[in-house]
PDB file of C-alpha atoms in Angstrom:
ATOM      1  CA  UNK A   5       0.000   0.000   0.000  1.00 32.00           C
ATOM      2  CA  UNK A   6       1.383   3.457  -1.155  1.00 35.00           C
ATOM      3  CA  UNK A   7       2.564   5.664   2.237  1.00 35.00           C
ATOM      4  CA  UNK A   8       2.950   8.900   2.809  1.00 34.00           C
ATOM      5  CA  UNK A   9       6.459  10.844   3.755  1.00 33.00           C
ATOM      6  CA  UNK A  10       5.588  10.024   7.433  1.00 32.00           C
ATOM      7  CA  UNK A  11       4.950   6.209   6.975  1.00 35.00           C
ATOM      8  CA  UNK A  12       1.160   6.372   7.029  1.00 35.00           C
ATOM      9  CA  UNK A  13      -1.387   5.455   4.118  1.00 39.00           C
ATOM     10  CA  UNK A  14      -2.659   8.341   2.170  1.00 43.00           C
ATOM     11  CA  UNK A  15      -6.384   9.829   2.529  1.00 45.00           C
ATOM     12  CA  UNK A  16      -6.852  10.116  -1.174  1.00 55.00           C
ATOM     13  CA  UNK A  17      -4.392   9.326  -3.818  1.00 53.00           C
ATOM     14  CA  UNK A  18      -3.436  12.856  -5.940  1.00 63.00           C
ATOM     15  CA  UNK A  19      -5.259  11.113  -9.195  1.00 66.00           C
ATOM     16  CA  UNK A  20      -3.765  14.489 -10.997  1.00 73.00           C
ATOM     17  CA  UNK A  21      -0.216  12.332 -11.417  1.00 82.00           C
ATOM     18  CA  UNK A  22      -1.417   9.016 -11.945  1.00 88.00           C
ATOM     19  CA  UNK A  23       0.309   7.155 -14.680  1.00 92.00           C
ATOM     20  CA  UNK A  24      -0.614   4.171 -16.284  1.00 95.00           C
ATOM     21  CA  UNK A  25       1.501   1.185 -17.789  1.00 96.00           C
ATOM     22  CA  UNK A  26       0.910  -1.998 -19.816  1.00 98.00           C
ATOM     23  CA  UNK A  27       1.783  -4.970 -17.789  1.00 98.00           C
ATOM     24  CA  UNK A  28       5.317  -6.439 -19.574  1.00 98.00           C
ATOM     25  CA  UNK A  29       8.414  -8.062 -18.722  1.00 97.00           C
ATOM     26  CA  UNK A  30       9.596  -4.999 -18.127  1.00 97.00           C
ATOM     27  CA  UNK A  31       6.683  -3.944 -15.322  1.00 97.00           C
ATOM     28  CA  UNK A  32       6.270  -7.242 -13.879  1.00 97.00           C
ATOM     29  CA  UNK A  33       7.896  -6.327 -10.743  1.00 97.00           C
ATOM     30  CA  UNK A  34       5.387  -3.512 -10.386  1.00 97.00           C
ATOM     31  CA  UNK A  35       2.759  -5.579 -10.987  1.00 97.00           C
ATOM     32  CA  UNK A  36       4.333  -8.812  -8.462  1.00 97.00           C
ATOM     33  CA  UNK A  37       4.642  -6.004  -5.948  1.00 97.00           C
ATOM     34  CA  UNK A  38       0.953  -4.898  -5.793  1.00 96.00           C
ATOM     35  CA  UNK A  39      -0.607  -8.401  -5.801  1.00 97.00           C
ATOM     36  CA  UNK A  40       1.477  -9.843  -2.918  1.00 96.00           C
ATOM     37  CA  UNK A  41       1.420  -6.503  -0.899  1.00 95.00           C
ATOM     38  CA  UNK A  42      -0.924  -6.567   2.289  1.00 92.00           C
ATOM     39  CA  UNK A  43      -4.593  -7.123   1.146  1.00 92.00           C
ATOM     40  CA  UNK A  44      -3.735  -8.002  -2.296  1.00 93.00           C
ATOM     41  CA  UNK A  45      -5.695 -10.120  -4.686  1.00 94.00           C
ATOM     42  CA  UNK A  46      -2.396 -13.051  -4.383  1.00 93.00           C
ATOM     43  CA  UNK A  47      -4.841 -15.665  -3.448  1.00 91.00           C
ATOM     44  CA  UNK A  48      -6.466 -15.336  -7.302  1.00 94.00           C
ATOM     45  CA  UNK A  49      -3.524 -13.642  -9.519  1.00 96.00           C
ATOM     46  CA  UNK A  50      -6.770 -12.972 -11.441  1.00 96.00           C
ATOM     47  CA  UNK A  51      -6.526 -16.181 -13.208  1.00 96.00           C
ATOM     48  CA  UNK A  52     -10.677 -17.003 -12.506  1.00 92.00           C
ATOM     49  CA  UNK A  53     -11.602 -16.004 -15.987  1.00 95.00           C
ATOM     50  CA  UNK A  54      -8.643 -17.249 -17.871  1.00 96.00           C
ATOM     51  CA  UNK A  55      -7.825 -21.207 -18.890  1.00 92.00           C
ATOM     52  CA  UNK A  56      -5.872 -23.365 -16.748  1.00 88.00           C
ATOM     53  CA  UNK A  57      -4.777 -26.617 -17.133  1.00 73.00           C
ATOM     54  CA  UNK A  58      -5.966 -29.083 -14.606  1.00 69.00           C
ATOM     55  CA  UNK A  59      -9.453 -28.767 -12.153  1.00 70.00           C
ATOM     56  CA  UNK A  60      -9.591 -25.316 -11.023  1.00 69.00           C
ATOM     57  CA  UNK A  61     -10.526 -26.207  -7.804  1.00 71.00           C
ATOM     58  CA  UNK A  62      -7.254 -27.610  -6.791  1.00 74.00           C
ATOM     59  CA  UNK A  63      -5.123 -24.817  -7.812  1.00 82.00           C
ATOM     60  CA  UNK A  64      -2.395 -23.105  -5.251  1.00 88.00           C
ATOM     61  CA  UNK A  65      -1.746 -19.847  -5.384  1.00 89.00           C
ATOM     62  CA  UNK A  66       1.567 -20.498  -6.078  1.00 92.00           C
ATOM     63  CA  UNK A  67       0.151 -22.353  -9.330  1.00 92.00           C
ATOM     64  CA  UNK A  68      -2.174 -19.153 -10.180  1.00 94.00           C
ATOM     65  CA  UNK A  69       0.934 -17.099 -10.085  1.00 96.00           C
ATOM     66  CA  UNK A  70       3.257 -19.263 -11.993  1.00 95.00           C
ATOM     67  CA  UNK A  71       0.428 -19.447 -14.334  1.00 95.00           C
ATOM     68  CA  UNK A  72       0.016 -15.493 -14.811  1.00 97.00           C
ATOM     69  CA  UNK A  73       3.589 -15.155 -14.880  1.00 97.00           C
ATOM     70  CA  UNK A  74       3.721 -17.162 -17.926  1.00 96.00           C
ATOM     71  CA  UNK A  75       0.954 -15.563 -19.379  1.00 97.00           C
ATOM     72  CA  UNK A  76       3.224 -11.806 -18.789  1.00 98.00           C
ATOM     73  CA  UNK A  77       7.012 -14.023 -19.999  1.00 97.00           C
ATOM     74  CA  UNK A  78       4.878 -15.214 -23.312  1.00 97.00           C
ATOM     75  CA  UNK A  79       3.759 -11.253 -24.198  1.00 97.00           C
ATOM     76  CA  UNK A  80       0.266 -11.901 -23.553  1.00 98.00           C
ATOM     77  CA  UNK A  81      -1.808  -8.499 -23.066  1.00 98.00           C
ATOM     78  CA  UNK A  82      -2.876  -9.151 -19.253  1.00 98.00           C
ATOM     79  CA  UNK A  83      -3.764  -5.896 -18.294  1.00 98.00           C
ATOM     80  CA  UNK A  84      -2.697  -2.210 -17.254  1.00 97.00           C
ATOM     81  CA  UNK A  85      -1.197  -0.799 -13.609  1.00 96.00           C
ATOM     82  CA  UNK A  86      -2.028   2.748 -12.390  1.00 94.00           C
ATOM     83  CA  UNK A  87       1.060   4.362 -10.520  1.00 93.00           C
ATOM     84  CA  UNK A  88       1.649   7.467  -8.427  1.00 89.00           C
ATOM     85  CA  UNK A  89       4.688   8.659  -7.556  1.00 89.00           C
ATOM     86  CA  UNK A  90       6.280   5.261  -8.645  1.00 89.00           C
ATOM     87  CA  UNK A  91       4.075   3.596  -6.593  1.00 92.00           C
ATOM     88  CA  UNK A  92       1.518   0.942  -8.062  1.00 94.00           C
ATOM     89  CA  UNK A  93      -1.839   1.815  -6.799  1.00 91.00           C
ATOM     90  CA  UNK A  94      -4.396  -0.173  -9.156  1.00 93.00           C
ATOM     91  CA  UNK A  95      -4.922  -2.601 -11.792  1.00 96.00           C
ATOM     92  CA  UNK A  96      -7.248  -3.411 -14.585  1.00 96.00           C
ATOM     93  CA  UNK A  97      -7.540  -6.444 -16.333  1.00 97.00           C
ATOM     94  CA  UNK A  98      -7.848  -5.333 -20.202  1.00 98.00           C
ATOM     95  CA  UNK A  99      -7.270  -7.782 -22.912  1.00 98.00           C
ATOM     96  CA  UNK A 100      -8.145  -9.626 -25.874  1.00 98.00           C
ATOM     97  CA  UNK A 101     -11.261 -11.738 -25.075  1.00 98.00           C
ATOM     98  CA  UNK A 102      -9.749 -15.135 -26.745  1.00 97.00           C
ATOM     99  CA  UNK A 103      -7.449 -14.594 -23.824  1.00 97.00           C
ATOM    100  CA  UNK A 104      -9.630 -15.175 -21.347  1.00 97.00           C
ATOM    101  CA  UNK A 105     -12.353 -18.383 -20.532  1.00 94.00           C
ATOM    102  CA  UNK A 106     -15.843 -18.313 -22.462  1.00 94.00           C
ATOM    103  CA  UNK A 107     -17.616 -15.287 -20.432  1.00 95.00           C
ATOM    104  CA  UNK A 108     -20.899 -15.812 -21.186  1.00 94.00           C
ATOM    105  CA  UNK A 109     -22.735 -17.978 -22.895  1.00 91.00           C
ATOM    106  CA  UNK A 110     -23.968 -16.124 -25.808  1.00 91.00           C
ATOM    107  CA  UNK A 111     -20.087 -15.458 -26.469  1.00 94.00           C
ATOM    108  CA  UNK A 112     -19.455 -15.576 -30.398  1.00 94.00           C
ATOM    109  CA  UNK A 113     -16.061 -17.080 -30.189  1.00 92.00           C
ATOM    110  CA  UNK A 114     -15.751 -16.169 -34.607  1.00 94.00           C
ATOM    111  CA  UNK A 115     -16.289 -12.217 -33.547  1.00 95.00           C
ATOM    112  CA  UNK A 116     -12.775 -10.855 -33.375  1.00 95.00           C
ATOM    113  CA  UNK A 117     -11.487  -7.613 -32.207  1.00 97.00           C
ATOM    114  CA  UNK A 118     -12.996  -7.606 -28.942  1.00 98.00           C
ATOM    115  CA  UNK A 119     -11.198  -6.734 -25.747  1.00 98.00           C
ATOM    116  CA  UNK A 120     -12.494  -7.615 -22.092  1.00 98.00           C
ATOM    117  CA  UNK A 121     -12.069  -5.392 -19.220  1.00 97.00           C
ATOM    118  CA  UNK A 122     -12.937  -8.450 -16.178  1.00 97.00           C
ATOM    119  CA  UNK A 123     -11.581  -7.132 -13.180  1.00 95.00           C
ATOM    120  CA  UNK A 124     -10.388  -4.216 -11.347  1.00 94.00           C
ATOM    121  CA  UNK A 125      -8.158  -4.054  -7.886  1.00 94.00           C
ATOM    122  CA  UNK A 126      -7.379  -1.075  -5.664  1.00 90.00           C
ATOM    123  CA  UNK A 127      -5.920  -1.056  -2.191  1.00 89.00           C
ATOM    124  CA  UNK A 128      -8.672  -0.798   0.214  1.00 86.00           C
ATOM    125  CA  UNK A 129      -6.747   2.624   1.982  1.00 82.00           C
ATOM    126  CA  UNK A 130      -7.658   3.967  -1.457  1.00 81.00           C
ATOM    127  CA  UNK A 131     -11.084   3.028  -2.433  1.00 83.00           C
ATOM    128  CA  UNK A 132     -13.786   5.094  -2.882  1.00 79.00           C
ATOM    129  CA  UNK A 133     -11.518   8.491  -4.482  1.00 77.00           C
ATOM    130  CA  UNK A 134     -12.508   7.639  -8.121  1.00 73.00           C
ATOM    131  CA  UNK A 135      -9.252   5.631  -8.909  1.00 68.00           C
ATOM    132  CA  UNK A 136     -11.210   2.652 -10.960  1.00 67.00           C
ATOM    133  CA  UNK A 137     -13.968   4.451 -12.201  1.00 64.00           C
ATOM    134  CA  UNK A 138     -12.155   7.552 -13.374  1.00 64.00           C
ATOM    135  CA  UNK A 139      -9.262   6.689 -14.463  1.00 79.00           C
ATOM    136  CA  UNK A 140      -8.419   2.887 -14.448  1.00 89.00           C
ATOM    137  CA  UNK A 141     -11.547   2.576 -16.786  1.00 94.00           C
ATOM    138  CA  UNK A 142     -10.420   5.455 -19.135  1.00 94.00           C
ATOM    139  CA  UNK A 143      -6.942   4.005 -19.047  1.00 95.00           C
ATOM    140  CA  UNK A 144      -8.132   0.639 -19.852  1.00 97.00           C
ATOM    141  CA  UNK A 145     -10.249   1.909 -23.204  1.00 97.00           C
ATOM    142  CA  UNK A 146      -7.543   3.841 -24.448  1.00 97.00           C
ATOM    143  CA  UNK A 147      -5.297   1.169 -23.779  1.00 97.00           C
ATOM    144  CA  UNK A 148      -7.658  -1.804 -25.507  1.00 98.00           C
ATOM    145  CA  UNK A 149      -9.201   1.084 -28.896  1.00 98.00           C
ATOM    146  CA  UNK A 150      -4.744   2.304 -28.723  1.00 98.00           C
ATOM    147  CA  UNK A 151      -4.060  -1.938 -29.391  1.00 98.00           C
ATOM    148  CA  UNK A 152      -6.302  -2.476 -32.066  1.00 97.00           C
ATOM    149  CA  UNK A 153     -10.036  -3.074 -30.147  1.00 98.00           C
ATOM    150  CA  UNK A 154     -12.926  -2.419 -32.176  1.00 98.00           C
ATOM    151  CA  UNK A 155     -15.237  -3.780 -29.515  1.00 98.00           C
ATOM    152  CA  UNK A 156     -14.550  -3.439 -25.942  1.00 98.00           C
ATOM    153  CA  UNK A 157     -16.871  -5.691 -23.639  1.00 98.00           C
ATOM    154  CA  UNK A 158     -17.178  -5.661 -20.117  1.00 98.00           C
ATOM    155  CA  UNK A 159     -19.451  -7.567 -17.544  1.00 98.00           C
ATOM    156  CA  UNK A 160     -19.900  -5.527 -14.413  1.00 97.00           C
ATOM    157  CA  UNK A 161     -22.885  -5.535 -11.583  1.00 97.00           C
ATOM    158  CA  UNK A 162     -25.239  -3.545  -9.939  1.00 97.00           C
ATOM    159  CA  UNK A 163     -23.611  -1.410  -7.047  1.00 93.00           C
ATOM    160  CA  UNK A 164     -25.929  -3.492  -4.688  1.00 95.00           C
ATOM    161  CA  UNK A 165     -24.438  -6.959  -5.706  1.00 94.00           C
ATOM    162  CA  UNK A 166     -23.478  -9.150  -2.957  1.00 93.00           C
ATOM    163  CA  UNK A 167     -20.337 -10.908  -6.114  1.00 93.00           C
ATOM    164  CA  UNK A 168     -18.445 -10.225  -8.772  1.00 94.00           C
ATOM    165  CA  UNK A 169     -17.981  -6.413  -7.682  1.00 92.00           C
ATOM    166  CA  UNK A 170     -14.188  -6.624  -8.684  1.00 92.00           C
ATOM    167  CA  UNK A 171     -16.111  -6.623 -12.165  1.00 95.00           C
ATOM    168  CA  UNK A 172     -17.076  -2.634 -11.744  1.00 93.00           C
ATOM    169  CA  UNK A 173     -20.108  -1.408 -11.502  1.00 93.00           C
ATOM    170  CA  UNK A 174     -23.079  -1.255 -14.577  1.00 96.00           C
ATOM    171  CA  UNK A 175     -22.805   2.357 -13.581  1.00 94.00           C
ATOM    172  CA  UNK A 176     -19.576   3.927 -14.342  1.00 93.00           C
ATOM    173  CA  UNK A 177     -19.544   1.836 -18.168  1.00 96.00           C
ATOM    174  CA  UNK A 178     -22.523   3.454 -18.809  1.00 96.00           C
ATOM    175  CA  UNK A 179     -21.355   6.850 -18.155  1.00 94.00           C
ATOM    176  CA  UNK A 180     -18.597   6.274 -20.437  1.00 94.00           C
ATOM    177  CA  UNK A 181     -20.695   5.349 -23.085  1.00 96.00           C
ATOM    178  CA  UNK A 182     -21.265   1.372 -22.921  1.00 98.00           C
ATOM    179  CA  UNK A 183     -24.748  -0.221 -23.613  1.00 98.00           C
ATOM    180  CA  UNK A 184     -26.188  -3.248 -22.425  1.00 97.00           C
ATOM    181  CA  UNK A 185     -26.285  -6.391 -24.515  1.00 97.00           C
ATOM    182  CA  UNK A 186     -27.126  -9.062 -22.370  1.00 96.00           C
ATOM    183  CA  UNK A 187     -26.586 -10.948 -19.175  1.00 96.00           C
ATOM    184  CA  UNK A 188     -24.021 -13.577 -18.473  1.00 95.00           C
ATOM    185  CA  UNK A 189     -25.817 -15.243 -15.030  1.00 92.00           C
ATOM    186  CA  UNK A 190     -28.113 -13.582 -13.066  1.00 94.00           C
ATOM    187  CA  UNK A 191     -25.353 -10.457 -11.913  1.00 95.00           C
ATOM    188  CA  UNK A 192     -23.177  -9.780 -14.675  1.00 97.00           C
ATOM    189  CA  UNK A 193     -24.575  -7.376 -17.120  1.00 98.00           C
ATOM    190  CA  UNK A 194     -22.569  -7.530 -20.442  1.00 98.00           C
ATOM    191  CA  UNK A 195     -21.959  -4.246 -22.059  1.00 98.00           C
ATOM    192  CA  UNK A 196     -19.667  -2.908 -25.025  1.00 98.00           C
ATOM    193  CA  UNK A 197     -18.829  -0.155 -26.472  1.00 98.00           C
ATOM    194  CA  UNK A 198     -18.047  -0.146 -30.156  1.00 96.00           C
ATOM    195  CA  UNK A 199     -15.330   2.756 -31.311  1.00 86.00           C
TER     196      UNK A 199
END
């Protein structure tokens, strides 16, 4: 978690110098560091939408990891990081949608050019300052329309949903322009937008 000069979380991250990076060899560290900090998302490595060999339900952490890793070593678009100060405060999971698991069942696996924003993580000490829905979200359609998207997809909830919140909210797409196409279960609400 990012600390102040005196050693103690911030109250609101300065969102005015956030930077934002493509996961890479090169950023892996960055992206390592945030996931196995205090209250990090280690325990998934947000592998649950993307294929694994083997039962799912008997995979370690460890495994998820290695897994992910791989994933980053082979150039696979994984996602983006938000940064302040040097400091990795966020992460979005933007990338191709053949990349991932089948997300819903309507899924037309001959479409192509469609990335899938899945998941979003910020430190609980900075929640709630408009991090994910201002500016990890923006990030993460620039990033996806800047690599070629024609179709971004996303499958967020209702603010009131007891799962899948790391998803985003139905909310914040929609104020960036995303409509509704369908529902994958009886939570996730599939929306695109189309550039």
């Amino acid at each position: 978690m990012p600390r102040s000069s005196s050693g103690s979380p911030p109250e609101k991250a300065d969102l005015a110098n956030v930077r934002f990076t493509e996961v890479t060899r090169q950023t892996r560290a960055d992206f390592e560091g945030l996931f196995e900090a205090q209250g990090g998302p280690k325990y998934c490595w947000c592998m649950a939408w993307r294929p694994l060999p083997g039962r799912r339900e008997h995979v370690q952490h460890a495994e998820l990891k290695r897994a992910m890793m791989a994933l980053v070593e082979a150039g696979t678009p994984v996602g983006i990081l938000a940064q302040i100060d040097g400091k990795t405060v966020g992460w979005c999971s933007v990338a191709p949608r053949q990349t991932y698991r089948k997300l819903t069942s309507q899924q037309d696996d001959d479409e192509t050019g469609i990335w899938s924003i899945v998941c979003f993580y910020v430190p609980r000490a900075l929640r709630g300052g408009g991090l994910a829905a201002a500016l990890l979200l923006d990030a993460a359609i620039d990033h996806a329309f800047a690599k070629g998207a024609g179709v971004i997809e996303a499958y967020p909830v209702d603010e009131a949903s007891p799962s899948y919140r790391f998803m985003g909210f139905r909310d914040m797409f929609i104020a960036r322009g995303f409509h509704e196409v369908g529902m994958a279960g009886s939570r996730r609400h599939v929306m695109r937008l189309e550039r």
